One Martini backbone bead per residue (centre of mass of N, CA, C, O) as a GRO file, in nm:
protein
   95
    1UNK     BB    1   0.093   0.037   0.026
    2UNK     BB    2   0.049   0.329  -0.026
    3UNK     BB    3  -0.011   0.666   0.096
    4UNK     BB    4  -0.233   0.749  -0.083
    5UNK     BB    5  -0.418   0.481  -0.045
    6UNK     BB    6  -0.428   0.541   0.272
    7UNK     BB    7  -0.568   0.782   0.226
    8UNK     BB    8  -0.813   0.696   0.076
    9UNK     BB    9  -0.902   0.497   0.350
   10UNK     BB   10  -0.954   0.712   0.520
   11UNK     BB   11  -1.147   0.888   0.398
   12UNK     BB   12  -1.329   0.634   0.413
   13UNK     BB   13  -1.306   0.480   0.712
   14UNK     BB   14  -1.050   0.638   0.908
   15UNK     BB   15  -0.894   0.584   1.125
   16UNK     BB   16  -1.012   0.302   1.248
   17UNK     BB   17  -0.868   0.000   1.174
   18UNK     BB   18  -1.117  -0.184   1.283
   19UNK     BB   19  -1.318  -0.069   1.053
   20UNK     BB   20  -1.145  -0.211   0.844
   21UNK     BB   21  -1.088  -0.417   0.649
   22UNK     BB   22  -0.833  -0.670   0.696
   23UNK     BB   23  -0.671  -0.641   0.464
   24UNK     BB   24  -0.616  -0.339   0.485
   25UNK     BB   25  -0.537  -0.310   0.772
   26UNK     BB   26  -0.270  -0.486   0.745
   27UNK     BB   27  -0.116  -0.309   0.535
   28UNK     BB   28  -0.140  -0.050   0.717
   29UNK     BB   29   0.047  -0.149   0.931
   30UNK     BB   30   0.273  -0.183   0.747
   31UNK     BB   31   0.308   0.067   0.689
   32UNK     BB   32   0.338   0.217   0.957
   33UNK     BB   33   0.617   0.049   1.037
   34UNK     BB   34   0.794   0.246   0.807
   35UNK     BB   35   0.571   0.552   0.813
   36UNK     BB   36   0.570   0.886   0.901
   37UNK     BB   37   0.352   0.965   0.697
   38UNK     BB   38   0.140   0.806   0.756
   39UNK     BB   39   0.114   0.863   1.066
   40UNK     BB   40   0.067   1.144   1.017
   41UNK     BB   41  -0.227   1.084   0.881
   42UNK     BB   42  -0.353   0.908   1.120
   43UNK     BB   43  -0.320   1.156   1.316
   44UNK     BB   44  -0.481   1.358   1.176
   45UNK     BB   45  -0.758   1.220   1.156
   46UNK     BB   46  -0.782   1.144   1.474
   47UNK     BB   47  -0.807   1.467   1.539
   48UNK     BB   48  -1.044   1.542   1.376
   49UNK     BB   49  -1.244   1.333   1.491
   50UNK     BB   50  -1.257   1.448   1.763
   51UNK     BB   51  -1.331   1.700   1.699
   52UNK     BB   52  -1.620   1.658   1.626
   53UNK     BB   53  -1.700   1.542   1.841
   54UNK     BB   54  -1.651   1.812   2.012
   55UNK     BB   55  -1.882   1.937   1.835
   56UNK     BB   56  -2.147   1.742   1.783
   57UNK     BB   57  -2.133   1.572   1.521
   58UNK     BB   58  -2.464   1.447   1.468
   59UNK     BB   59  -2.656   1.601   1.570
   60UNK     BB   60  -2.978   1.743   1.554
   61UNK     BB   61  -3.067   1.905   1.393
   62UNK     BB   62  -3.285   2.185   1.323
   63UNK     BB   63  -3.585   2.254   1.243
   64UNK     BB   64  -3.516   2.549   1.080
   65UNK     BB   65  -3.257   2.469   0.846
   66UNK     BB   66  -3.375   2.473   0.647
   67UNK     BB   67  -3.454   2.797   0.606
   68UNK     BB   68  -3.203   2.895   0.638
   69UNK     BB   69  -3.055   2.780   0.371
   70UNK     BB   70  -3.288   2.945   0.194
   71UNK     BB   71  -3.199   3.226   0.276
   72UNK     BB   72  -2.889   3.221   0.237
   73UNK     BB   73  -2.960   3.173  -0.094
   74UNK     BB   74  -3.101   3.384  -0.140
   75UNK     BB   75  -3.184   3.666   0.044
   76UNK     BB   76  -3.451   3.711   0.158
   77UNK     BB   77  -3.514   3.747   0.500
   78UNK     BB   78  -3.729   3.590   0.551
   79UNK     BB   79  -4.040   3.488   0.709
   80UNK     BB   80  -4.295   3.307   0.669
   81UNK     BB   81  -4.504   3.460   0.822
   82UNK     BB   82  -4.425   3.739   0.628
   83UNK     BB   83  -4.598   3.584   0.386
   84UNK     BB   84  -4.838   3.552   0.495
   85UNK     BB   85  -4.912   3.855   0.576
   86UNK     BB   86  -4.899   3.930   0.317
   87UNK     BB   87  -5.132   3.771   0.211
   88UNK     BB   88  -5.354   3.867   0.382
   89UNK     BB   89  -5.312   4.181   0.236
   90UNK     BB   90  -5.392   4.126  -0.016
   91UNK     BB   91  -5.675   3.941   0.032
   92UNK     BB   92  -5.809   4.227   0.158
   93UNK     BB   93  -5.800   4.401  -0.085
   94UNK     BB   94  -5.984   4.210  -0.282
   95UNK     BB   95  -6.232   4.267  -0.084
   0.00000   0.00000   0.00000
C-alpha cells in the first residue's frame, strides 16, 4: 500500500483501523511501521475525527435547519410568517 492509498482509505473508512476491511487494515499497518507520512497522515485523521466529536457533529440539525439555508441561498431575509402575513393582506385588498 502506497501514501497515497493509506489516504485514500483513510477518507473512506477513518483512523480506526478496526473498522476497516481486515485485508486493507493489515496492510496499513504494514505501512505505518515503516512510514512516518503515514502515521501522520493516521494522527491527523484522528485528530480531526476527536475535534468533530467534541464538536457535537452527528447531533439532530435544527427543525428549522432548511429555512436558514433557503434564506441564506436566496437571500430573501424573510420568514415563512412575514409571507403569510403579506398574502393575507393582498387578499383583504381584493376583498
Amino acid at each position: 500500500m502506497t501514501e497515497d492509498d493509506f489516504q485514500k482509505h483513510l477518507d473512506r473508512f477513518g483512523g480506526d483501523l478496526e473498522r476497516w476491511p481486515p485485508a486493507l487494515a493489515a496492510s496499513a499497518r504494514a505501512l505505518l511501521a515503516r512510514s512516518p507520512g503515514a502515521q501522520a497522515r493516521l494522527d491527523a485523521m484522528v485528530a480531526m475525527e476527536l475535534a468533530l466529536a467534541d464538536a457535537g457533529v452527528g447531533e439532530e440539525p435544527p427543525d428549522d435547519l432548511a429555512d436558514r439555508i433557503f434564506d441564506a441561498a436566496f437571500g430573501t431575509g424573510r420568514d415563512v410568517q412575514a409571507c403569510d402575513d403579506d398574502t393575507d393582506r393582498a387578499a383583504d385588498r381584493l376583498n
